[in-house]
mmCIF file of C-alpha atoms and ligand atoms in Angstrom:
data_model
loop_
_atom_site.group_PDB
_atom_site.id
_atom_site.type_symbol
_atom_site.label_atom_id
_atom_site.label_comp_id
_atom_site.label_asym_id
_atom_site.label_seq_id
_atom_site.Cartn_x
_atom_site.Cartn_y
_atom_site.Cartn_z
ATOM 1 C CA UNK A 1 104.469 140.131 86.605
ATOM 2 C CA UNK A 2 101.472 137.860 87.417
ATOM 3 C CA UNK A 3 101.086 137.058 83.693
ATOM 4 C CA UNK A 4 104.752 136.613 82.794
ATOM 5 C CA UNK A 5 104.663 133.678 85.578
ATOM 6 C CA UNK A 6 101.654 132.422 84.141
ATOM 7 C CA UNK A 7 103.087 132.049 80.667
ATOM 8 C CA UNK A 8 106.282 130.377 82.169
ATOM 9 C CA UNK A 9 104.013 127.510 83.789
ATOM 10 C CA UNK A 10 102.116 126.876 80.370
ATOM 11 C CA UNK A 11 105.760 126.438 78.662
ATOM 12 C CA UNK A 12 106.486 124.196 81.223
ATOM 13 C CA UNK A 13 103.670 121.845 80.619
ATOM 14 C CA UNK A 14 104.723 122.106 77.566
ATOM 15 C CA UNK A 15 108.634 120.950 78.254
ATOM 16 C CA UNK A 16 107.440 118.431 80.301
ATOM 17 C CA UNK A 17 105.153 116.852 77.411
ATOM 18 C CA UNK A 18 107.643 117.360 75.382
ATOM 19 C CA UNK A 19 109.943 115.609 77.062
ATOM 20 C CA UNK A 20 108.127 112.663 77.791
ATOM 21 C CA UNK A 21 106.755 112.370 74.057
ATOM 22 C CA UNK A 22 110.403 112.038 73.108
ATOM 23 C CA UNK A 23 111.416 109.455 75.913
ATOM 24 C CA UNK A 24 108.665 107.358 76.317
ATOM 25 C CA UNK A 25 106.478 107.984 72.873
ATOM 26 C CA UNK A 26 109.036 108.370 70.285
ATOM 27 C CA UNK A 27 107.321 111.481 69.465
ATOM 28 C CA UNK A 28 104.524 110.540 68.282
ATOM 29 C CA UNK A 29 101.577 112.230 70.677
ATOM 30 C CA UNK A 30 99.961 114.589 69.250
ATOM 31 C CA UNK A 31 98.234 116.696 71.500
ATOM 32 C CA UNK A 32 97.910 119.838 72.913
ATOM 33 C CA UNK A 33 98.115 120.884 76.652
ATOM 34 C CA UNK A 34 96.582 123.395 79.018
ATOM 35 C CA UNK A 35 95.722 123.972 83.065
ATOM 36 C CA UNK A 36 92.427 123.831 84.184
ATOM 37 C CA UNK A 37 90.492 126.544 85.289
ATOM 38 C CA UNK A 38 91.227 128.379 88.559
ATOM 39 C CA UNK A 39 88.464 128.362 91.067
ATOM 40 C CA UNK A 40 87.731 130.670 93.874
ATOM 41 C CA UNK A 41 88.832 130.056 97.228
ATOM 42 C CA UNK A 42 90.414 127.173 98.474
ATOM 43 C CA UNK A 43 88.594 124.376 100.557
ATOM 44 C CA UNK A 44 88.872 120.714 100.486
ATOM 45 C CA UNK A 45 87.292 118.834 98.465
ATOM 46 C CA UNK A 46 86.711 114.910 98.505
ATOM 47 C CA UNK A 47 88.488 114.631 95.545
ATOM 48 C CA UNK A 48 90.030 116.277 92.570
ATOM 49 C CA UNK A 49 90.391 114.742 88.733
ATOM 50 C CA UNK A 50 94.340 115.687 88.319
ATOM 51 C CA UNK A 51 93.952 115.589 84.554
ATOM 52 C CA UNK A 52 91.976 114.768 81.914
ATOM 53 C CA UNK A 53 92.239 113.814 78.225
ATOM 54 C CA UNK A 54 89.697 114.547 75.299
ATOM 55 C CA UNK A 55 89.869 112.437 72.601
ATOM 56 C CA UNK A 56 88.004 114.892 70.803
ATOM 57 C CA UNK A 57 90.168 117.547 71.165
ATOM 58 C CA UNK A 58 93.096 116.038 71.459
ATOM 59 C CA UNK A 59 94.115 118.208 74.300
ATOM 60 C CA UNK A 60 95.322 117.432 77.995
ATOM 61 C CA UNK A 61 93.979 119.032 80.821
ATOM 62 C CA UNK A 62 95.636 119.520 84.185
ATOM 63 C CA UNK A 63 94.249 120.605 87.256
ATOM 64 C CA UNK A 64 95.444 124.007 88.788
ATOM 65 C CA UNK A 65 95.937 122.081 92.283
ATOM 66 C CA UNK A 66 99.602 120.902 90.528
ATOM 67 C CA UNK A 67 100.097 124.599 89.571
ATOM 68 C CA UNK A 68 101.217 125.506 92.814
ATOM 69 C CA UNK A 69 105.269 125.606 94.146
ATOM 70 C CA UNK A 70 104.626 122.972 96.591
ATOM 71 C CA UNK A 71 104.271 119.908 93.791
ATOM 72 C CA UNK A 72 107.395 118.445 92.536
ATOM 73 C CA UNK A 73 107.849 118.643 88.695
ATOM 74 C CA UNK A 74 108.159 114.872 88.567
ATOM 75 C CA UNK A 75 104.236 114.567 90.037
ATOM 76 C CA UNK A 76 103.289 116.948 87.224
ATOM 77 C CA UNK A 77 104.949 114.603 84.999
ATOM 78 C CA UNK A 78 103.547 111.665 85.791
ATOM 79 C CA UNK A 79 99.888 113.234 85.861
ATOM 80 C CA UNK A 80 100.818 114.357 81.855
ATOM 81 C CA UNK A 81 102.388 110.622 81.601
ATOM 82 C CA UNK A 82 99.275 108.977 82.708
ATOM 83 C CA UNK A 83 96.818 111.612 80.034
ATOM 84 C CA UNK A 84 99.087 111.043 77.309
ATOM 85 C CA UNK A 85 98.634 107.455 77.571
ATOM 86 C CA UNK A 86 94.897 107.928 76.832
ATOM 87 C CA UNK A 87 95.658 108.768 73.157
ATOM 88 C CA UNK A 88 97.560 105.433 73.014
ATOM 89 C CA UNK A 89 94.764 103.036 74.233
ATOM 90 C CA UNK A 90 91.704 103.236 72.807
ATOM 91 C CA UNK A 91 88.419 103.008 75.169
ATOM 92 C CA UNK A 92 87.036 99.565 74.754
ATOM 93 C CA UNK A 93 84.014 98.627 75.961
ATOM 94 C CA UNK A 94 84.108 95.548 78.131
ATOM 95 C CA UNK A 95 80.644 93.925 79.883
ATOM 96 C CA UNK A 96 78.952 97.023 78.524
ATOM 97 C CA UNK A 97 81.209 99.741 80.289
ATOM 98 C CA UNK A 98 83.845 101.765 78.871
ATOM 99 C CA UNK A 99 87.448 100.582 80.348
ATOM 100 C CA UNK A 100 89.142 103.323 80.538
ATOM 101 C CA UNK A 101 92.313 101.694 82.331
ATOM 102 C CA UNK A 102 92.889 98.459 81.038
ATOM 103 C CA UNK A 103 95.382 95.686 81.877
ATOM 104 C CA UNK A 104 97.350 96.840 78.814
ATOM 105 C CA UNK A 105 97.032 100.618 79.985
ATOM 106 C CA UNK A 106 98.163 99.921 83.801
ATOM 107 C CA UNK A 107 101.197 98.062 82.780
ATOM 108 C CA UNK A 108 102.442 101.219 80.900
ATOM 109 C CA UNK A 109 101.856 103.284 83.350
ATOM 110 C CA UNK A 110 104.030 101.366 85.690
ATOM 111 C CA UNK A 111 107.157 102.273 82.853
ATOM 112 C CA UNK A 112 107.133 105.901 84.306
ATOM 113 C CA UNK A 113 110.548 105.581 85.753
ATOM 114 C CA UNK A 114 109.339 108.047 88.900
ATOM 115 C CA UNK A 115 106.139 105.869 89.203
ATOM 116 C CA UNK A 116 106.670 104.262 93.113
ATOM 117 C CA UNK A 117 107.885 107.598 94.036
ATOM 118 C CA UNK A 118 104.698 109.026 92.146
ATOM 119 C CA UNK A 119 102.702 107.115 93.942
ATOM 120 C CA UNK A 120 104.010 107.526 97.503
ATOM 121 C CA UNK A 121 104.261 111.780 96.869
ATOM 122 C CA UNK A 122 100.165 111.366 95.618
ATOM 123 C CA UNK A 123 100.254 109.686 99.091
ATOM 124 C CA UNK A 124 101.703 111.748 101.634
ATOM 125 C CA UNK A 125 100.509 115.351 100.129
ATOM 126 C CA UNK A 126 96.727 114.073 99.156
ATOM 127 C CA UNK A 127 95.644 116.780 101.846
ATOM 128 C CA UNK A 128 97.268 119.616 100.413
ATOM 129 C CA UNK A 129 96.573 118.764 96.741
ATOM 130 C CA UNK A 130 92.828 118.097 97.783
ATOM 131 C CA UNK A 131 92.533 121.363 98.914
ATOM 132 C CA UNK A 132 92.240 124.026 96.468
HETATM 133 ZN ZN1 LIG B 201 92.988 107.926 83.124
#
């Protein structure tokens, strides 16, 4: 039973890519998308890296802290939102560091239609999500 519910929260990072590719990307990310590794037991940390795109790979990582019943599926979202946006804008390099979040990048970010509510959920439940 522990594996079937495993394979039901990979489709659904998959539905919810999905879904956004077709609302807010007219299809057009290509990527694939997994959960990070688990870890052993919990304890909190000073901070956690929700997700994480490689350009090399083209694949989207998200952090098992979202994988638990506790997040809301619109926080996942926005965490895949925010990855998928990386394959969109490049990495420049401005003043000799790479930007990873530019102007142009932070004002589509702000399109995500759940993105005050987003923010305010990262808010309120940065405790529990920083411990795992
Ligand atoms: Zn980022």
């Amino acid at each position: 039973m522990v594996a079937a519910s495993r394979v039901d929260r990979l489709c659904d990072l998959r539905a919810i890519f999905d879904d956004l590719n077709v609302r807010y990307f007219g299809n057009k990310i290509d990527a694939a998308i997994t959960w990070g590794q688990r870890t052993g037991r919990p304890r909190r940390r000073n901070s956690i890296k929700m997700g994480s795109y490689s350009v090399e790979d083209r694949l989207i990582r998200i952090h098992r802290s979202l994988d638990r019943a506790f997040v809301p599926r619109f926080f996942v979202a926005w965490i895949v939102f925010h990855e998928m946006l990386h394959q969109v804008h490049d990495i420049r390099v401005k003043n000799g560091r790479r930007e990873f979040h530019s102007k142009a990048f932070l004002a589509d970010e702000a399109c995500f239609e759940l993105y005050d509510q987003a923010k305010v959920w990262e808010r309120s439940h940065l405790d529990a999500l920083l411990t795992y």
